Coordinates of C-alpha atoms in Angstrom, one line a residue:
X16 CA -10.3 7.8 28.9
X17 CA -11.1 10.6 25.4
X18 CA -10.8 9.3 22.4
X19 CA -12.3 5.8 24.0
X20 CA -15.1 3.6 23.0
X21 CA -16.4 0.2 24.2
X22 CA -15.0 -3.0 22.2
X23 CA -17.9 -4.7 20.3
X24 CA -16.3 -7.9 20.1
X25 CA -18.9 -9.4 17.5
X26 CA -18.4 -6.4 15.2
X27 CA -14.6 -6.8 14.8
X28 CA -15.0 -10.7 15.9
X29 CA -12.6 -11.2 18.2
X30 CA -13.3 -13.2 21.2
X31 CA -11.7 -13.7 24.6
X32 CA -9.7 -16.7 23.1
X33 CA -8.4 -14.7 20.4
X34 CA -7.5 -11.8 23.0
X35 CA -5.9 -14.6 25.2
X36 CA -3.6 -15.7 21.6
X37 CA -3.2 -11.9 20.7
X38 CA -1.4 -10.7 24.3
X39 CA 0.0 -14.0 24.5
X40 CA 1.7 -13.9 20.9
X41 CA 2.5 -9.3 21.5
X42 CA 5.0 -11.0 24.6
X43 CA 6.5 -13.5 23.2
X44 CA 7.3 -11.4 20.5
X45 CA 8.6 -8.5 23.0
X46 CA 10.3 -11.4 24.4
X47 CA 8.2 -10.9 27.5
X48 CA 6.9 -14.0 29.8
X49 CA 3.2 -14.8 29.3
X50 CA 1.5 -15.7 32.9
X51 CA 0.5 -19.1 32.3
X52 CA -1.9 -18.9 35.6
X53 CA -3.2 -15.6 34.3
X54 CA -4.3 -17.2 31.5
X55 CA -7.6 -18.5 32.2
X56 CA -8.8 -15.2 33.5
X57 CA -11.1 -13.0 31.3
X58 CA -8.6 -10.1 29.3
X59 CA -10.1 -6.4 29.8
X60 CA -9.8 -4.8 26.2
X61 CA -10.6 -1.1 25.0
X62 CA -10.9 0.8 22.0
X63 CA -9.8 4.2 21.1
X64 CA -9.7 6.0 17.6
X65 CA -6.2 6.6 15.4
X66 CA -6.5 9.4 14.0
X67 CA -8.9 12.1 14.4
X68 CA -9.5 12.6 10.7
X69 CA -10.0 9.5 8.1
X70 CA -6.0 7.7 7.6
X71 CA -6.9 5.4 4.9
X72 CA -9.3 4.5 2.2
X73 CA -10.1 1.2 2.3
X74 CA -10.6 0.5 6.3
X75 CA -11.5 2.0 9.7
X76 CA -8.5 2.2 12.2
X77 CA -8.1 2.3 16.1
X78 CA -5.6 1.6 18.9
X79 CA -6.9 -1.7 20.6
X80 CA -5.8 -1.8 24.6
X81 CA -5.1 -4.8 26.3
X82 CA -5.1 -5.0 30.2
X83 CA -3.8 -8.0 31.7
X84 CA -7.3 -8.4 33.7
X85 CA -10.8 -8.3 33.2
X86 CA -11.0 -5.5 36.1
X87 CA -11.3 -1.9 34.4
X88 CA -11.7 -0.2 38.2
X89 CA -8.0 -1.4 38.4
X90 CA -6.4 -0.8 35.3
X91 CA -3.7 1.8 35.1
X92 CA -2.1 1.2 32.2
X93 CA -2.7 -0.5 29.3
X94 CA -0.1 -4.1 29.0
X95 CA -0.1 -3.5 25.3
X96 CA -1.3 -0.7 22.6
X97 CA -1.6 -2.2 19.6
X98 CA -3.2 -1.5 16.3
X99 CA -6.7 -2.4 15.2
X100 CA -7.7 -2.1 11.5
X101 CA -11.1 -2.8 10.3
X102 CA -13.7 -3.5 7.9
X103 CA -15.3 0.0 7.4
X104 CA -18.7 0.2 9.2
X105 CA -20.2 3.4 8.8
X106 CA -20.8 3.0 4.9
X107 CA -22.6 0.1 3.5
X108 CA -21.5 1.4 -0.3
X109 CA -17.8 0.8 1.0
X110 CA -18.0 -2.7 2.5
X111 CA -19.6 -3.9 -0.1
X112 CA -17.6 -2.9 -2.8
X113 CA -14.2 -4.1 -0.5
X114 CA -16.0 -7.5 0.1
X115 CA -16.7 -7.7 -3.6
X116 CA -12.8 -7.2 -4.7
X117 CA -11.5 -8.9 -1.5
X118 CA -9.5 -6.4 0.2
X119 CA -9.7 -7.6 3.2
X120 CA -9.6 -11.4 2.6
X121 CA -6.0 -10.3 0.5
X122 CA -4.8 -8.9 3.1
X123 CA -5.7 -11.4 6.0
X124 CA -4.3 -14.3 4.2
X125 CA -1.1 -12.5 3.3
X126 CA -0.6 -12.0 7.1
X127 CA -1.5 -15.9 8.2
X128 CA 0.0 -17.5 5.0
X129 CA 2.8 -15.9 3.7
X130 CA 4.5 -12.4 5.1
X131 CA 5.5 -14.6 8.1
X132 CA 7.5 -17.1 6.2
X133 CA 8.8 -13.7 4.4
X134 CA 10.3 -12.2 7.3
X135 CA 12.7 -14.9 8.3
X136 CA 14.9 -13.3 6.1
X137 CA 14.2 -9.7 6.4
X138 CA 11.9 -7.0 8.5
X139 CA 10.2 -5.2 6.1
X140 CA 6.7 -5.2 7.1
X141 CA 4.5 -4.6 10.4
X142 CA 4.4 -7.7 12.6
X143 CA 0.7 -9.4 12.9
X144 CA -1.0 -11.0 16.5
X145 CA -4.1 -11.8 14.5
X146 CA -5.3 -12.0 11.1
X147 CA -9.2 -12.7 10.4
X148 CA -11.8 -12.4 7.1
X149 CA -14.8 -13.8 8.2
X150 CA -18.5 -13.2 7.8
X151 CA -18.7 -12.6 11.3
X152 CA -15.6 -9.7 11.6
X153 CA -13.2 -8.8 9.7
X154 CA -9.4 -7.6 11.5
X155 CA -6.0 -6.9 11.7
X156 CA -3.9 -6.3 14.8
X157 CA -0.5 -5.6 13.9
X158 CA 2.2 -3.9 16.4
X159 CA 1.5 0.1 17.0
X160 CA 4.5 1.4 14.4
X161 CA 2.9 5.2 15.4
X162 CA 3.9 4.2 19.1
X163 CA 7.5 2.9 17.8
X164 CA 8.6 6.6 16.4
X165 CA 7.2 5.7 12.4
X166 CA 5.1 7.9 10.3
X167 CA 4.0 8.6 6.7
X168 CA 5.3 12.2 4.7
X169 CA 3.0 15.0 5.5
X170 CA 0.1 15.3 3.2
X171 CA 1.1 19.2 2.1
X172 CA 4.5 17.0 0.3
X173 CA 1.5 16.4 -2.0
X174 CA 2.8 12.8 -2.1
X175 CA 6.9 13.7 -3.4
X176 CA 9.8 11.8 -1.8
X177 CA 13.2 13.3 -1.6
X178 CA 15.9 11.0 -2.4
X179 CA 16.6 9.8 0.9
X180 CA 12.7 9.0 1.8
X181 CA 13.0 6.9 -2.2
X182 CA 15.8 5.1 -1.7
X183 CA 14.9 3.6 2.2
X184 CA 11.6 3.1 0.7
X185 CA 13.3 1.0 -1.9
X186 CA 15.1 -0.6 0.7
X187 CA 12.3 -2.1 2.3
X188 CA 11.0 -2.8 -1.4
X189 CA 14.3 -4.8 -2.0
X190 CA 14.1 -6.8 1.1
X191 CA 10.1 -7.8 0.5
X192 CA 11.2 -8.8 -3.6
X193 CA 14.4 -10.5 -1.9
X194 CA 12.7 -12.4 0.3
X195 CA 10.0 -13.9 -2.1
X196 CA 12.6 -14.5 -4.3
X197 CA 14.6 -17.3 -1.1
X198 CA 11.5 -18.1 -0.1
X199 CA 11.2 -20.0 -3.5
X200 CA 14.7 -21.4 -3.9
X201 CA 14.8 -22.8 -0.5
X202 CA 11.7 -24.3 -1.0
X203 CA 12.1 -25.2 -5.1
X204 CA 8.4 -23.8 -5.6
X205 CA 6.7 -20.6 -7.0
X206 CA 4.6 -18.7 -4.6
X207 CA 1.1 -19.7 -6.3
X208 CA 2.3 -23.2 -5.6
X209 CA 3.3 -22.5 -1.7
X210 CA 0.4 -19.9 -1.0
X211 CA -2.6 -21.0 -3.5
X212 CA -5.2 -18.5 -4.4
X213 CA -2.8 -15.6 -2.1
X214 CA -1.2 -13.8 -4.8
X215 CA -4.5 -13.8 -7.3
X216 CA -5.4 -10.6 -8.3
X217 CA -7.7 -8.7 -7.2
X218 CA -7.4 -5.1 -8.3
X219 CA -7.7 -5.6 -11.8
X220 CA -9.6 -8.0 -13.6
X221 CA -12.2 -7.4 -16.5
X222 CA -15.0 -9.6 -15.7
X223 CA -18.2 -9.1 -15.4
X224 CA -20.0 -7.6 -12.0
X225 CA -16.5 -6.8 -11.0
X226 CA -17.0 -3.1 -9.7
X227 CA -13.3 -2.2 -10.6
X228 CA -14.3 -2.3 -14.2
X229 CA -17.0 0.4 -14.2
X230 CA -14.7 2.4 -11.8
X231 CA -11.8 2.0 -13.8
X232 CA -14.2 3.5 -16.9
X233 CA -15.5 6.7 -14.5
X234 CA -11.2 7.1 -13.6
X235 CA -10.7 7.1 -17.9
X236 CA -14.2 9.7 -17.7
X237 CA -12.2 12.2 -14.9
X238 CA -8.9 11.5 -16.9
X239 CA -10.8 13.2 -20.8
X240 CA -12.5 15.6 -18.9
X241 CA -9.5 16.6 -16.9
X242 CA -7.0 16.5 -20.1
X243 CA -10.0 18.9 -21.7
X244 CA -9.2 21.4 -19.3
X245 CA -4.8 20.8 -19.2
X246 CA -4.6 20.3 -23.0
X247 CA -7.3 22.9 -24.0
X248 CA -4.3 24.3 -26.1
X249 CA -2.6 21.4 -27.5
X250 CA -3.3 21.2 -31.4
X251 CA -3.2 17.4 -30.4
X252 CA -6.2 17.1 -28.2
X253 CA -9.0 15.1 -30.4
X254 CA -6.1 12.3 -31.1
X255 CA -5.0 12.1 -27.3
X256 CA -8.4 12.2 -26.2
X257 CA -8.7 9.2 -28.7
X258 CA -5.7 7.4 -27.3
X259 CA -5.9 7.8 -23.9
X260 CA -8.8 5.4 -23.4
X261 CA -6.8 1.7 -24.6
X262 CA -3.8 3.0 -23.6
X263 CA -5.2 3.2 -19.3
X264 CA -6.5 0.0 -20.4
X265 CA -3.5 -2.1 -21.2
X266 CA -3.6 -2.5 -16.9
X267 CA -5.4 -5.6 -17.2
X268 CA -2.8 -6.9 -18.9
X269 CA -0.1 -5.7 -16.9
X270 CA -0.5 -6.8 -14.1
X271 CA -0.7 -10.6 -14.9
X272 CA 2.2 -12.3 -14.2
X273 CA 4.9 -12.5 -16.5
X274 CA 5.8 -15.2 -18.9
X275 CA 9.2 -13.3 -19.6
X276 CA 10.6 -12.0 -16.5
X277 CA 10.8 -13.6 -13.0
X278 CA 8.1 -12.8 -10.9
X279 CA 7.7 -12.3 -7.1
X280 CA 5.1 -10.9 -4.4
X281 CA 4.0 -7.2 -5.8
X282 CA 2.6 -4.8 -3.1
X283 CA 0.3 -3.0 -5.9
X284 CA -0.2 -0.4 -4.1
X285 CA 2.6 1.6 -3.6
X286 CA 1.7 5.4 -3.4
X287 CA 3.2 7.7 -0.1
X288 CA 1.0 7.0 2.8
X289 CA 1.9 3.1 2.1
X290 CA 5.0 3.2 3.2
X291 CA 6.5 4.1 7.0
X292 CA 9.4 5.6 7.9
X293 CA 11.0 6.3 11.2
X294 CA 14.5 8.9 11.7
X295 CA 17.2 9.0 13.4
X296 CA 19.1 11.9 14.5
X297 CA 18.9 14.3 12.4
X298 CA 21.5 15.4 9.6
X299 CA 24.1 18.8 9.3
X300 CA 21.6 20.3 7.3
X301 CA 18.9 19.5 10.3
X302 CA 16.5 17.4 8.4
X303 CA 16.5 14.2 10.0
X304 CA 17.4 11.5 7.5
X305 CA 15.0 8.2 7.7
X306 CA 16.2 5.1 9.5
X307 CA 14.5 2.7 8.6
X308 CA 11.0 2.0 6.5
X309 CA 8.4 -0.3 6.9
X310 CA 6.1 -1.2 3.7
X311 CA 1.9 -1.6 4.8
X312 CA -1.4 -2.3 3.6
X313 CA -1.1 -5.3 1.5
X314 CA -4.6 -5.3 0.5
X315 CA -3.6 -5.8 -3.6
X316 CA -0.6 -7.9 -3.7
X317 CA 0.5 -9.6 -7.0
X318 CA 2.3 -12.1 -8.6
X319 CA 4.4 -9.9 -11.1
X320 CA 8.1 -8.8 -11.4
X321 CA 10.2 -6.4 -9.0
X322 CA 9.9 -4.2 -12.0
X323 CA 6.2 -3.4 -11.4
X324 CA 6.6 -2.3 -8.0
X325 CA 9.6 -0.5 -8.6
X326 CA 8.4 1.5 -11.3
X327 CA 5.0 2.4 -9.5
X328 CA 7.2 3.7 -6.4
X329 CA 9.5 5.7 -8.5
X330 CA 6.6 7.0 -10.2
X331 CA 3.7 7.7 -7.9
X332 CA 6.2 9.9 -5.8
X333 CA 8.5 11.7 -7.7
X334 CA 7.9 14.4 -10.4
X335 CA 8.7 13.7 -14.2
X336 CA 11.3 16.2 -13.5
X337 CA 13.3 14.2 -11.3
X338 CA 12.4 11.2 -12.8
X339 CA 14.1 12.5 -16.1
X340 CA 16.8 12.7 -14.2
X341 CA 17.3 10.2 -11.8
X342 CA 15.1 7.4 -12.9
X343 CA 18.3 5.1 -14.3
X344 CA 20.1 5.7 -11.1
X345 CA 17.3 5.0 -8.6
X346 CA 16.8 1.7 -10.8
X347 CA 21.0 0.3 -9.9
X348 CA 20.2 1.6 -6.8
X349 CA 17.5 -1.1 -6.0
X350 CA 19.1 -3.1 -7.9
X351 CA 22.0 -3.2 -5.9
X352 CA 20.2 -3.6 -2.7
X353 CA 18.7 -6.2 -4.4
X354 CA 21.6 -8.1 -4.6
X355 CA 23.4 -7.0 -1.2
X356 CA 19.7 -9.0 0.2
X357 CA 20.2 -12.2 -1.5
X358 CA 24.5 -12.4 -0.8
X359 CA 23.4 -12.7 2.9
X360 CA 21.8 -16.0 2.0
X361 CA 22.8 -16.9 -1.2
X362 CA 26.9 -17.5 -2.9
X363 CA 27.5 -14.6 -5.4
X364 CA 26.6 -17.3 -8.0
X365 CA 23.5 -18.1 -6.9
X366 CA 22.7 -14.4 -6.7
X367 CA 23.7 -13.7 -10.4
X368 CA 21.8 -16.0 -11.5
X369 CA 18.7 -15.4 -9.3
X370 CA 18.6 -11.5 -10.1
X371 CA 20.6 -10.8 -13.4
X372 CA 20.5 -7.0 -13.6
X373 CA 20.2 -6.8 -17.2
X374 CA 16.6 -8.9 -17.7
X375 CA 15.5 -6.4 -14.7
X376 CA 16.5 -3.2 -16.4
X377 CA 14.6 -4.8 -19.5
X378 CA 11.4 -5.1 -17.5
X379 CA 11.4 -2.2 -15.9
X380 CA 11.1 -0.4 -19.3
X381 CA 7.8 -2.4 -20.0
X382 CA 6.6 -1.6 -16.5
X383 CA 7.1 2.0 -16.9
X384 CA 4.0 2.0 -18.6
X385 CA 1.9 0.7 -16.1
X386 CA 3.7 2.8 -13.7
X387 CA 1.8 6.2 -15.3
X388 CA -1.3 4.1 -15.8
X389 CA -1.7 3.8 -12.3
X390 CA 0.2 7.4 -11.6
X391 CA -3.1 9.2 -12.7
X392 CA -5.5 6.2 -11.6
X393 CA -4.3 6.5 -7.7
X394 CA -3.2 10.0 -7.4
X395 CA -6.2 11.8 -8.8
X396 CA -8.0 10.7 -5.5
X397 CA -5.7 10.2 -3.3
X398 CA -4.1 13.6 -3.5
X399 CA -7.5 15.3 -3.3
X400 CA -7.0 17.9 -0.1
X401 CA -8.1 16.6 3.0
X402 CA -11.3 18.3 3.1
X403 CA -12.2 16.9 0.0
X404 CA -11.9 13.7 1.7
X405 CA -13.1 14.1 4.7
X406 CA -16.2 15.3 3.1
X407 CA -16.5 12.2 0.9
X408 CA -16.1 9.7 3.8
X409 CA -18.2 11.8 6.0
X410 CA -21.2 9.7 5.2
X411 CA -23.0 6.9 3.0
X412 CA -24.2 9.6 0.9
X413 CA -21.2 11.5 0.4
X414 CA -20.0 8.4 -0.4
X415 CA -22.0 7.3 -3.1
X416 CA -22.6 10.2 -4.7
X417 CA -18.4 10.4 -5.6
X418 CA -19.2 8.6 -8.7
X419 CA -19.6 9.9 -12.2
X420 CA -20.3 13.2 -12.9
X421 CA -20.2 14.2 -8.9
X422 CA -16.5 12.6 -9.4
X423 CA -15.6 14.7 -12.3
X424 CA -17.2 18.0 -11.0
X425 CA -15.1 17.8 -7.8
X426 CA -11.8 16.8 -9.0
X427 CA -12.4 19.8 -11.3
X428 CA -13.2 22.2 -9.0
X429 CA -9.9 20.9 -7.3
X430 CA -7.8 21.2 -9.8
X431 CA -9.4 25.2 -10.4
X432 CA -9.5 25.9 -6.8
X433 CA -5.9 24.0 -5.9
X434 CA -2.7 25.5 -6.9
X435 CA -0.3 22.0 -5.7
X436 CA -3.0 19.4 -6.7
X437 CA -3.2 21.4 -10.1
X438 CA 0.5 21.1 -10.8
X439 CA 0.8 18.2 -9.7
X440 CA -2.0 16.4 -11.8
X441 CA -1.0 18.4 -14.8
X442 CA 2.5 16.8 -15.0
X443 CA 1.5 13.6 -13.8
X444 CA -1.7 14.1 -16.9
X445 CA 1.4 15.1 -19.5
X446 CA 3.6 12.3 -18.3
X447 CA 0.8 9.8 -19.4
X448 CA 0.0 12.0 -22.5
X449 CA 4.2 11.6 -23.9
X450 CA 4.0 7.6 -23.3
X451 CA 1.0 7.4 -26.0

């Protein structure tokens, strides 16, 4: 079968017993019966590549095919085709980096301990059938959203959402956040009490030995190099270059749980490729509006105010010009969606008390700062053209060289040679400068 590889069970840490459990959970999720008599028979499993080019930055992606019996010769079609996400295996430095910051551990913990409890209130994320983080293998097995018609926006859109897509994503985010509030309300306990350690910060921690500290300093160096180009005629250039580093370093404090505003489970990584859309019928203009949106990749979740995620999503997927015209409207849209989600489970008087409008809007003013910082930290890399991304991940040597002066040189070259990247990054940088 084209694109298939043999399932290396030790590599993924998936045993025959795990395969039985995955298939059972899948059939239960589909409301289909599981043949108990066949439960003792080994399951034949097969893995194929998810896409021809790299899809994600922090993991390797596959399709896991499960068959009802361990007899490849008699296999005609799989019983299940699921999404398999595993720790990168071909770039040792990337694997070590991800282990150091605990992305696989964080996401596996989310799918094991928290997301199933939140799913009782609403659907906002894919269903998981297996979540493992262990030295013998790190893997997630989820429903295959692509087979259901979900997709991310085309990369040539430079991560920009139009109003219908942005509102669809805000609906999904409101479902996620409201579920967190409802779980705390129903249990009388905070999420850190209910799932200890699961929402601990792993993205931006200023401590010795954390590779993210060096990563942030490197990103600041890239930012300053780009500013010297985009603002070369700005009479305030020297002042801007002096103010930017401490401004960006505020991120270490902004990601911490708030002592002023109500915290929820925040996603913390809301760029364009971490939300997927499914479409309905075409509208009168010929463009299919999104019918449903789901959030993926829970590797940097944290306990913070909803405004952190809301500001991040809006800022990372729009231009400054769009936000100046529509930011307040979008905050109102999200707040109304939160109100609707909560009202499905609580009396209106409790909704008003649980998520009042004015404190939320005040918190959004504070977290516009973190959103502007994240906008550069994430998008100066995620918006690189596909050819650059493929080159970075083409070998261990190329990945290892994507730092320091080489990273600065690549970003400067793309800024010079790719008009779309130049326009988008120039806007991101100037929005950041305006907030100094």
